[in-house]
Amino acid sequence: MPEGHTIHRLARDLEELRGGPLRASSPQGRFADGAALVDGASLERIEPYGKHLFLGMSTGDHLHVHLGMQGTWLRYADPAVAPRPQVRLRLATPEVARDLIAPSVCEVLDGDGVRRVTAGLGPDPLRSDTDVAAALTALSSDQRAIGTALLDQSVLSGVGNVFRNEALHAVGVDPRRSCRSLDGDLLARLWDVLHRMMGQAVEDGRIITVDVPDRLSTPESQSRRVYKQQSCRDCGALVTTMTVGGRTAYVCPAEQT
Ligand SMILES: [Zn+2]
């Protein structure tokens, strides 16, 4: 599933749709009514929030997209290229087309609708308006394991399974430990790691947590320190796996306690 960095990177890439009226269509037909509402409007604001993307249109409407497990955007430098039949939404300028395929959410919301969605989302480490103190308070008072809380989008937004595993490894914390057992300094370090790691992933366009000179040519399978690794890339200890918060946790038993 795309994690928050994918959405923030996408928000940056979609800047090219701004500037004039957009043609909006639903080649698949499932979003025909929604596309008709915003067809001809221009894109005024691009707002990534965790794993959610809000596109504020000149009509006052907002396109709300969540990619879920399967969703993706395709880009065509020639907007005359025929879309694939499964495209839920095409947004096109005279220069470029962006096609949305298989999102879990694609809908038109008014301002209240946007606020209802964002009210249920925890602080996003990638947003500049994030209230860090509130994020740390929410984590420190959570009754659950830290590995469970980190995946809960109402606690923090944008953290998925890769960031969870890599960030907990970076601070030496076992995902099964309760949030309440972690002191304020440790939680602040965890936040800093997430902020830095996620920000780097926006720049890289993918999650690379190993420290190598030529980051972007690192194969995907060797880009993480513990996530989907046989052995820890820091110390060589065999990585152990378990289910925490419904997803597989990868732990270095030598470094995470
Ligand atoms: Zn290790």
XYZ file of C-alpha atoms and ligand atoms in Angstrom:
258
model
C 0.000 0.000 0.000
C 1.345 3.465 -0.795
C 2.524 5.214 2.354
C 2.359 8.937 3.037
C 5.473 9.816 1.065
C 3.816 8.557 -2.143
C 0.924 10.961 -1.683
C 3.152 13.952 -0.843
C 5.336 13.183 -3.829
C 2.273 12.844 -6.013
C 0.949 16.180 -4.751
C 4.180 17.737 -5.918
C 3.976 16.014 -9.323
C 0.346 17.049 -9.856
C 1.338 20.723 -9.753
C 1.579 20.448 -13.541
C -2.224 20.242 -13.708
C -2.604 23.741 -12.307
C -3.053 26.867 -14.347
C -6.088 26.397 -16.555
C -9.348 24.553 -16.964
C -9.050 20.786 -16.614
C -10.894 18.205 -18.594
C -12.216 15.633 -16.141
C -13.709 12.363 -17.334
C -14.322 8.822 -16.151
C -13.432 6.454 -18.983
C -14.570 3.522 -16.837
C -17.858 5.277 -16.159
C -17.956 4.618 -12.422
C -17.136 8.228 -11.591
C -18.983 9.885 -14.468
C -21.185 12.066 -12.254
C -18.265 13.215 -10.095
C -16.081 13.964 -13.097
C -18.893 15.990 -14.658
C -19.066 18.149 -11.507
C -15.457 19.303 -11.859
C -15.008 19.142 -15.650
C -13.883 22.545 -16.890
C -12.852 23.767 -13.426
C -9.270 24.631 -12.593
C -7.186 23.094 -9.851
C -6.547 25.602 -7.076
C -5.162 23.611 -4.153
C -3.376 20.291 -3.779
C -3.536 19.020 -0.275
C -1.896 15.756 0.782
C -2.851 14.547 4.244
C -1.466 11.198 5.327
C -2.583 8.713 2.699
C -5.363 11.020 1.479
C -5.201 13.519 -1.357
C -7.555 16.475 -1.723
C -7.681 18.461 -4.936
C -9.419 21.802 -4.375
C -11.195 22.954 -7.528
C -12.316 26.426 -8.616
C -15.947 25.269 -8.253
C -15.400 24.973 -4.485
C -15.551 21.203 -4.773
C -12.750 18.927 -3.632
C -11.745 15.683 -5.251
C -10.866 13.254 -2.470
C -8.706 10.279 -3.439
C -7.335 7.409 -1.366
C -5.300 4.857 -3.282
C -5.966 1.949 -0.921
C -4.018 -1.214 -1.694
C -4.212 -1.157 -5.497
C -4.658 2.427 -6.584
C -2.223 4.238 -8.828
C -1.897 7.287 -11.060
C -0.507 7.019 -14.572
C 0.929 9.946 -16.517
C 0.725 10.545 -20.249
C 2.769 13.301 -21.832
C 0.326 13.205 -24.723
C -3.219 13.776 -23.441
C -4.625 12.474 -26.731
C -3.540 8.936 -25.788
C -6.630 6.827 -25.220
C -7.082 5.900 -21.534
C -7.156 2.304 -20.380
C -10.738 1.104 -19.915
C -10.336 0.774 -16.142
C -9.434 4.445 -15.574
C -11.728 5.834 -12.892
C -10.742 9.449 -13.435
C -8.733 11.242 -16.078
C -7.607 14.809 -15.432
C -6.112 16.444 -18.495
C -4.646 19.744 -19.588
C -3.682 20.481 -23.206
C -0.179 19.208 -22.290
C -0.595 16.187 -20.053
C -3.063 13.600 -18.725
C -3.137 11.917 -15.335
C -5.179 8.730 -15.018
C -6.378 7.338 -11.708
C -6.807 3.573 -11.567
C -8.328 1.378 -8.845
C -8.496 3.843 -5.934
C -10.288 2.790 -2.760
C -11.874 6.255 -2.597
C -12.593 8.731 -5.379
C -15.331 11.199 -4.526
C -16.329 14.847 -4.662
C -16.643 16.575 -1.289
C -17.562 20.060 -0.148
C -15.513 21.852 2.518
C -17.455 20.225 5.347
C -16.836 16.835 3.816
C -13.091 17.480 3.739
C -13.162 18.561 7.376
C -15.055 15.417 8.351
C -12.336 13.262 6.766
C -9.380 15.190 8.162
C -10.954 15.336 11.653
C -10.456 11.588 11.830
C -6.784 11.747 10.867
C -3.874 12.024 13.252
C -0.938 14.391 12.722
C 1.031 13.830 9.507
C 4.826 13.979 10.000
C 5.158 15.378 6.459
C 2.877 18.373 6.929
C 4.368 21.685 7.970
C 1.280 22.591 10.030
C 1.531 19.477 12.185
C 1.153 19.906 15.921
C 4.098 17.827 17.121
C 3.225 18.165 20.794
C -0.281 16.823 20.113
C 1.193 13.917 18.188
C 3.517 13.011 21.054
C 0.718 13.312 23.593
C -1.505 11.025 21.518
C 1.242 8.428 21.288
C 2.221 8.598 24.953
C -1.360 8.077 26.134
C -2.184 5.239 23.743
C -3.010 2.001 25.552
C -1.777 -0.252 22.774
C 1.551 -1.539 21.530
C 3.618 1.106 19.741
C 3.666 -1.045 16.600
C -0.140 -1.049 16.553
C -0.564 2.650 17.346
C 1.810 3.711 14.565
C -0.352 2.032 11.912
C -3.558 3.658 13.173
C -4.206 6.614 10.859
C -6.228 8.351 13.563
C -3.059 8.479 15.701
C -0.518 9.392 12.998
C -1.251 9.886 9.306
C 0.821 8.458 6.514
C 2.814 5.843 8.407
C 2.483 2.417 6.793
C 4.177 -0.877 7.498
C 7.567 -0.030 5.986
C 7.979 3.228 7.925
C 6.682 1.597 11.108
C 9.224 -1.194 10.985
C 12.174 0.906 9.890
C 11.507 3.752 12.332
C 11.111 1.424 15.316
C 14.343 -0.274 14.344
C 16.085 3.089 14.082
C 15.164 3.933 17.686
C 15.766 0.408 18.995
C 12.191 -0.257 20.091
C 10.367 -3.581 19.848
C 6.949 -3.014 18.187
C 5.236 -5.077 20.908
C 6.203 -2.650 23.652
C 3.348 -0.620 25.039
C 3.274 3.066 24.152
C 3.060 3.895 27.826
C 6.407 2.259 28.514
C 8.170 4.735 26.191
C 9.384 7.960 27.730
C 8.968 11.389 26.175
C 12.518 11.576 24.852
C 12.187 8.264 23.072
C 8.861 9.238 21.502
C 10.348 12.561 20.398
C 13.226 10.675 18.768
C 10.742 8.345 17.065
C 8.856 11.351 15.701
C 12.086 12.905 14.435
C 13.057 9.668 12.711
C 9.651 9.394 11.029
C 9.767 13.033 9.934
C 13.250 12.646 8.454
C 12.717 9.182 6.949
C 9.392 10.120 5.336
C 10.785 13.427 4.048
C 13.722 11.619 2.473
C 11.307 9.164 0.839
C 9.410 12.065 -0.745
C 12.700 13.256 -2.240
C 13.784 9.760 -3.336
C 10.346 8.709 -4.577
C 10.718 5.449 -2.611
C 11.702 4.260 0.840
C 15.450 3.761 1.209
C 16.660 3.530 4.788
C 20.083 1.976 4.255
C 22.992 4.355 4.251
C 24.595 3.918 0.831
C 26.334 6.359 -1.504
C 24.222 5.790 -4.597
C 20.792 5.642 -3.006
C 18.576 5.543 -6.054
C 20.363 2.629 -7.698
C 19.903 0.434 -4.613
C 17.692 -2.550 -5.511
C 14.304 -2.450 -3.799
C 15.051 -5.708 -1.935
C 18.154 -4.179 -0.322
C 16.775 -0.753 0.510
C 15.647 -1.418 4.081
C 17.406 -2.371 7.274
C 14.880 -4.861 8.668
C 11.667 -4.704 6.594
C 11.465 -7.946 4.568
C 15.114 -8.684 5.360
C 16.493 -12.094 6.416
C 19.110 -10.480 8.592
C 19.506 -7.003 10.031
C 21.537 -4.841 7.684
C 23.045 -3.007 10.647
C 24.300 -5.872 12.770
C 23.632 -9.110 10.860
C 21.340 -10.659 13.478
C 18.534 -12.816 12.067
C 15.379 -10.744 11.723
C 12.362 -12.150 13.542
C 8.799 -11.660 12.356
C 5.470 -11.567 14.131
C 2.050 -10.013 13.594
C 1.551 -6.669 15.330
C -1.503 -4.535 14.607
C -2.582 -6.965 11.920
C 0.547 -6.563 9.788
C 3.893 -8.326 9.760
C 6.473 -6.746 12.036
C 10.191 -7.225 11.302
C 12.455 -6.959 14.322
C 16.173 -7.101 14.958
C 16.332 -9.001 18.281
C 19.834 -7.677 18.985
C 18.989 -3.983 18.641
C 15.282 -3.673 19.449
C 14.085 -4.136 23.025
Zn 20.494 -5.323 14.084
